[in-house]
Coordinates of C-alpha atoms in Angstrom, one line a residue:
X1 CA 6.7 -13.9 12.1
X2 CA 6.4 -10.6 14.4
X3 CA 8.6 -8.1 15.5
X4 CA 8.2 -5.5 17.6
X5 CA 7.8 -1.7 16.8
X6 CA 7.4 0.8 20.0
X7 CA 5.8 -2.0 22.1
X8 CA 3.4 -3.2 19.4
X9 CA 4.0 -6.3 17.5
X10 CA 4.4 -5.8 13.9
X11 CA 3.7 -8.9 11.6
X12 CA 5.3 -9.9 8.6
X13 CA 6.1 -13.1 6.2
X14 CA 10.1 -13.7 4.5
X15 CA 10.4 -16.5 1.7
X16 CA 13.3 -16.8 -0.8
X17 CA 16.6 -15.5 -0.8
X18 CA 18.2 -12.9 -3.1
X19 CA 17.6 -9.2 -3.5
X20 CA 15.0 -8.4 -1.0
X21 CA 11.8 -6.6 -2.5
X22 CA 9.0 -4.8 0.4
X23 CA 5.5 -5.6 -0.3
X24 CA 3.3 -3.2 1.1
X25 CA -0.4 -3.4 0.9
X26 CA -3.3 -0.7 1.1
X27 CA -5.4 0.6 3.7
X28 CA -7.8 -2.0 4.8
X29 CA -6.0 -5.1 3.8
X30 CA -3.5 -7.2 4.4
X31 CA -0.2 -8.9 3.5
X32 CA -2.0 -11.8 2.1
X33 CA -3.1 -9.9 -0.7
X34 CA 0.0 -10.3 -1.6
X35 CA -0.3 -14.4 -1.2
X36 CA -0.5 -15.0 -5.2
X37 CA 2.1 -13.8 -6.1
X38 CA 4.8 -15.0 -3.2
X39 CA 5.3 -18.5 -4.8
X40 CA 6.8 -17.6 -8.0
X41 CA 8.3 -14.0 -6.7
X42 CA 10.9 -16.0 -3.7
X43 CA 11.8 -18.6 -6.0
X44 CA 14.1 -15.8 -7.3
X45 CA 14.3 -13.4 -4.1
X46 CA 13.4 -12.9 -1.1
X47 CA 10.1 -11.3 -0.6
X48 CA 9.1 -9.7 3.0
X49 CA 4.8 -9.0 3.1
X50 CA 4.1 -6.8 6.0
X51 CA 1.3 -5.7 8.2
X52 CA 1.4 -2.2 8.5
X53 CA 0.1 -0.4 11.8
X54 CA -3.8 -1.4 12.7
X55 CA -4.0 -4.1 9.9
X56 CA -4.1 -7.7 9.8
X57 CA -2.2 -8.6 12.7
X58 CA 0.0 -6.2 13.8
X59 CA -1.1 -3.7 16.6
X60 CA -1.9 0.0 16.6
X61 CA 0.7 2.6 17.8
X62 CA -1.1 5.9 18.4
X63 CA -4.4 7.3 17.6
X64 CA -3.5 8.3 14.6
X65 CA -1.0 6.2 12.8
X66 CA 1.2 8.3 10.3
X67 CA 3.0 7.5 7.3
X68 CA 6.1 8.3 9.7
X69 CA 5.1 5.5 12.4
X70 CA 4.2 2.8 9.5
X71 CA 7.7 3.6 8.0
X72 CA 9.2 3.2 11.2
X73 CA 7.3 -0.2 11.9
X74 CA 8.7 -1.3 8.2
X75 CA 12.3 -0.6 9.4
X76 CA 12.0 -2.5 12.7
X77 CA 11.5 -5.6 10.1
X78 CA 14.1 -4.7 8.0
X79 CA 16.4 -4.3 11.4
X80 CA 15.1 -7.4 12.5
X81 CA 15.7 -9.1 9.2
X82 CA 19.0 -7.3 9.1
X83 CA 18.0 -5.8 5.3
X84 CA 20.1 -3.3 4.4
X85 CA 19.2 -2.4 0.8
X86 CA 15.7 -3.3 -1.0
X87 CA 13.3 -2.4 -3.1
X88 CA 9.7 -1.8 -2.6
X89 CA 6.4 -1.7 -3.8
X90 CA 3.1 -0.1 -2.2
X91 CA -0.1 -0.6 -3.4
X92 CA -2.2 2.6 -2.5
X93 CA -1.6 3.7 1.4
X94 CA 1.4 1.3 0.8
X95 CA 2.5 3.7 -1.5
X96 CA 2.4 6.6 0.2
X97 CA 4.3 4.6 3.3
X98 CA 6.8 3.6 0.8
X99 CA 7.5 7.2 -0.2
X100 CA 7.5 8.3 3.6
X101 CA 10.1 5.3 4.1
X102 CA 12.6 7.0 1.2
X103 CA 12.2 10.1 3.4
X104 CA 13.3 9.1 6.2
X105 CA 15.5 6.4 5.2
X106 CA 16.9 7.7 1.8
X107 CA 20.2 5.1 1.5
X108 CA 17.8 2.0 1.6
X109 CA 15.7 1.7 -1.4
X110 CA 17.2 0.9 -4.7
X111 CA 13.8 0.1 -6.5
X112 CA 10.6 2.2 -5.7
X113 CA 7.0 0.7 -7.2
X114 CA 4.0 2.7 -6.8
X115 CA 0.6 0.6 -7.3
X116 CA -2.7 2.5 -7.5
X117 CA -0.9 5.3 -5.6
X118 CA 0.3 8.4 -5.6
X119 CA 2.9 11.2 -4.7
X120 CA 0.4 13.8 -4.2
X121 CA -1.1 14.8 -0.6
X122 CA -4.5 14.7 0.1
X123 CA -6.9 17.7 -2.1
X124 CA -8.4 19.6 0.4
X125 CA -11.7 17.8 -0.9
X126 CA -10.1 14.8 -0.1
X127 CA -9.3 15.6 3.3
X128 CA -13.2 16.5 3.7
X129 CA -13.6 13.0 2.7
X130 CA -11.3 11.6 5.3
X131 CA -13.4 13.4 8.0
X132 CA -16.5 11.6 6.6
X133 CA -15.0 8.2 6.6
X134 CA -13.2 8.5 10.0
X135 CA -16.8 9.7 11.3
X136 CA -18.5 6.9 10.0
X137 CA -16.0 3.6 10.9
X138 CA -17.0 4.9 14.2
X139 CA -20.4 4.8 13.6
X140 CA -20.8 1.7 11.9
X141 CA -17.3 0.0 11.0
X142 CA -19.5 -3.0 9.0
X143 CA -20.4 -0.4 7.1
X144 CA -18.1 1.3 5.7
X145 CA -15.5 -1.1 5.5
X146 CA -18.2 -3.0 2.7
X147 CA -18.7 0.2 0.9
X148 CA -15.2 1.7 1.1
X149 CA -13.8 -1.4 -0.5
X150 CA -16.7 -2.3 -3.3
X151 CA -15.9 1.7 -4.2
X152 CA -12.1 0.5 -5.4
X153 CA -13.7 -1.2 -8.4
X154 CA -16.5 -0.8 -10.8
X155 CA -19.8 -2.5 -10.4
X156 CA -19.1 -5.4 -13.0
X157 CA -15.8 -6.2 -11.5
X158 CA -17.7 -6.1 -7.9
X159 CA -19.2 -8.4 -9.4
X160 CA -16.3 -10.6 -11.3
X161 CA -14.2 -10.8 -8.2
X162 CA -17.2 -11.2 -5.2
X163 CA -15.8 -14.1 -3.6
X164 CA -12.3 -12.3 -3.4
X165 CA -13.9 -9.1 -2.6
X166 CA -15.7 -10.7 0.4
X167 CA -12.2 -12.0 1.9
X168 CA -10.3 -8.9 1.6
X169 CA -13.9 -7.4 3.5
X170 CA -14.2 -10.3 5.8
X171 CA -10.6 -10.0 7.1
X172 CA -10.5 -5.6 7.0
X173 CA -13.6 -6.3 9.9
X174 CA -10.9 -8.2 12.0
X175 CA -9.2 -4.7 12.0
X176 CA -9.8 -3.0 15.2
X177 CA -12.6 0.5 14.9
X178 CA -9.1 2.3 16.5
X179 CA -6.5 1.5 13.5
X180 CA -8.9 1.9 11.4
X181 CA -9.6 5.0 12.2
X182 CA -5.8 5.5 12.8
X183 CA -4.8 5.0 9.3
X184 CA -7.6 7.6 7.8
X185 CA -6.4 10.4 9.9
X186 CA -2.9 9.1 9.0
X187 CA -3.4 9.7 5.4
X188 CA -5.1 12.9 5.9
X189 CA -2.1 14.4 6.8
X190 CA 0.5 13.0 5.0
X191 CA 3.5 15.1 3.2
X192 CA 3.3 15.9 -0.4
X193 CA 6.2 13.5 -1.6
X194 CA 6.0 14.5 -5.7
X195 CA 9.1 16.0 -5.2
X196 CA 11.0 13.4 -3.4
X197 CA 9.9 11.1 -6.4
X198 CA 11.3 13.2 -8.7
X199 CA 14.2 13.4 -7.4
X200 CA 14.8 9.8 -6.5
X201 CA 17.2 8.6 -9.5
X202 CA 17.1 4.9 -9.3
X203 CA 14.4 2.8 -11.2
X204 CA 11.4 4.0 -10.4
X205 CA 7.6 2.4 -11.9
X206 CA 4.3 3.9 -11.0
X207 CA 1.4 1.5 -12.1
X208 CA -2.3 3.0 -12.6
X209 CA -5.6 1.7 -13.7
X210 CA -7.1 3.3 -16.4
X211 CA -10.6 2.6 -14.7
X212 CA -9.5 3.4 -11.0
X213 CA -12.4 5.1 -9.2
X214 CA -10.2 7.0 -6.6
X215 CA -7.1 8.5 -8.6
X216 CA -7.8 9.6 -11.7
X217 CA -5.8 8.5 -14.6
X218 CA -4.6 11.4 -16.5
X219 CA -3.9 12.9 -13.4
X220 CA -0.7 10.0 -12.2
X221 CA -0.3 9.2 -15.9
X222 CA 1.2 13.6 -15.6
X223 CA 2.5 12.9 -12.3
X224 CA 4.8 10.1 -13.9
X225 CA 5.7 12.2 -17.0
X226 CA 6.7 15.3 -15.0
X227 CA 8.6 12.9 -12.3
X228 CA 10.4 11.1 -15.3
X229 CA 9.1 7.7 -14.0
X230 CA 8.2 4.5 -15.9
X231 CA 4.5 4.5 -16.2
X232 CA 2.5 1.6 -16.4
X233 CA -1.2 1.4 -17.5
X234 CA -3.1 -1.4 -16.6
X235 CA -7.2 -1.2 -17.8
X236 CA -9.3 -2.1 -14.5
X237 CA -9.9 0.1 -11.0
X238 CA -7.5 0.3 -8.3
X239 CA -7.2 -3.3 -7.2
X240 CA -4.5 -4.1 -9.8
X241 CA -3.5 -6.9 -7.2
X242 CA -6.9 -8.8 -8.1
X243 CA -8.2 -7.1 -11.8
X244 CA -4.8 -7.1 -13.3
X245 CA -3.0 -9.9 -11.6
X246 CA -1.2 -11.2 -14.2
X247 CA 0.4 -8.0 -15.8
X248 CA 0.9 -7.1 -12.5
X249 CA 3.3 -10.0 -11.8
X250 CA 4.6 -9.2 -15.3
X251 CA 5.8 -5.5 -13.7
X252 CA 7.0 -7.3 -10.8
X253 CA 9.2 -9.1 -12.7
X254 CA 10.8 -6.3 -13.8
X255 CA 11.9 -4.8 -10.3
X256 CA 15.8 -4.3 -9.5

């Protein structure tokens, strides 16, 4: 299904019925990694899988594509869905667009899941990393789209999950060079939300891999304590989705 978000069409999937729940996925993927666990999820809600801005197939907005405008595109689905109240889970840049969403929508959410994410801005090393990256999808977008995702996991489960490692690659090089590039400077300037997560006071779950080669553990496993949110460990990298799929479904299970 598509809607349509200032001109540019914005595509999502709706199953079930029953307390809506947002699934939000990372920067380059898709809403179909969210295909496994659709079937047994709508048999007792609905669940909503959206394309954000630049990925799979919804359009790009701007030249840079912030957590403001992919917020924005999530609520023109939620308008055109007529979805008043939900709950929502991000999984990395999903994450941080989930968080950007409370902000500007703060009477929606009653359920807020962060996946291999975090509250935090960008480090200023990070943002030096961000220049790199935007620098080099322009270069050579076969690139670094192969070694920005095989750098989510550690070699051995590069190797345990090739096959689905090649998809999620094989579709993120459908994604045009410009939303690519969109959703990195995006990021690179998003707002620091840690307070905002503190202060949201309905259930609230933050999921982290122990092994996760871009957030570091003890880092979000203080984020959650000093935020007073439910924190979940899980023991592979930061494709919970895929290493941890079936205590990840077991979390999901728990959303309001």
């Amino acid at each position: 299904m598509r809607t349509n978000y200032n001109n540019t069409p914005i595509s999502f999937t709706t199953r079930g019925i029953g307390n809506p729940l947002i699934l939000l996925h990372g920067f380059l993927e898709s809403k179909e990694i969210w295909e496994d666990f659709i079937q047994e999820l709508s048999s007792i809600r609905q669940v909503i899988c959206i394309d954000l801005p630049g990925h799979g197939e919804s359009g790009n907005i701007s030249e840079i594509h912030t957590m403001a405008d992919m917020a924005k595109a999530v609520k023109s689905v939620l308008d055109e869905l007529n979805i008043r109240k939900a709950s929502f889970m991000g999984h990395s840049m999903g994450g941080y667009v989930s968080l950007e969403f409370q902000n500007i929508f703060p009477t929606i959410l009653h359920s807020l899941v962060l996946v291999n994410s975090t509250p935090q801005a960008d480090s200023e090393e990070r943002k030096a990393n961000r220049d790199r990256a935007a620098a080099l999808v322009l270069k050579n977008k076969r690139a670094f789209v192969s070694m920005a995702i095989s750098n989510l996991l550690t070699p051995e489960n590069n190797k345990i999950f090739k096959s689905e490692i090649d998809k999620i690659k094989n579709r993120a090089m459908e994604f045009t060079t410009a939303g690519i590039h969109a959703a990195i400077r995006g990021m690179k300037i998003r707002t620091d939300h840690t307070g905002l997560f503190a202060e949201f006071s309905k259930q609230k779950i933050i999921v982290a891999g122990k092994l996760d080669p871009v957030l570091d553990f003890n880092t979000i496993k203080n984020i959650a304590k000093r935020c007073k949110v439910e924190f979940e460990s899980l023991p592979n990298g930061h494709l919970s989705y895929l290493e941890n799929k079936n205590e990840l479904m077991k979390i999901m299970h728990l959303i309001d």
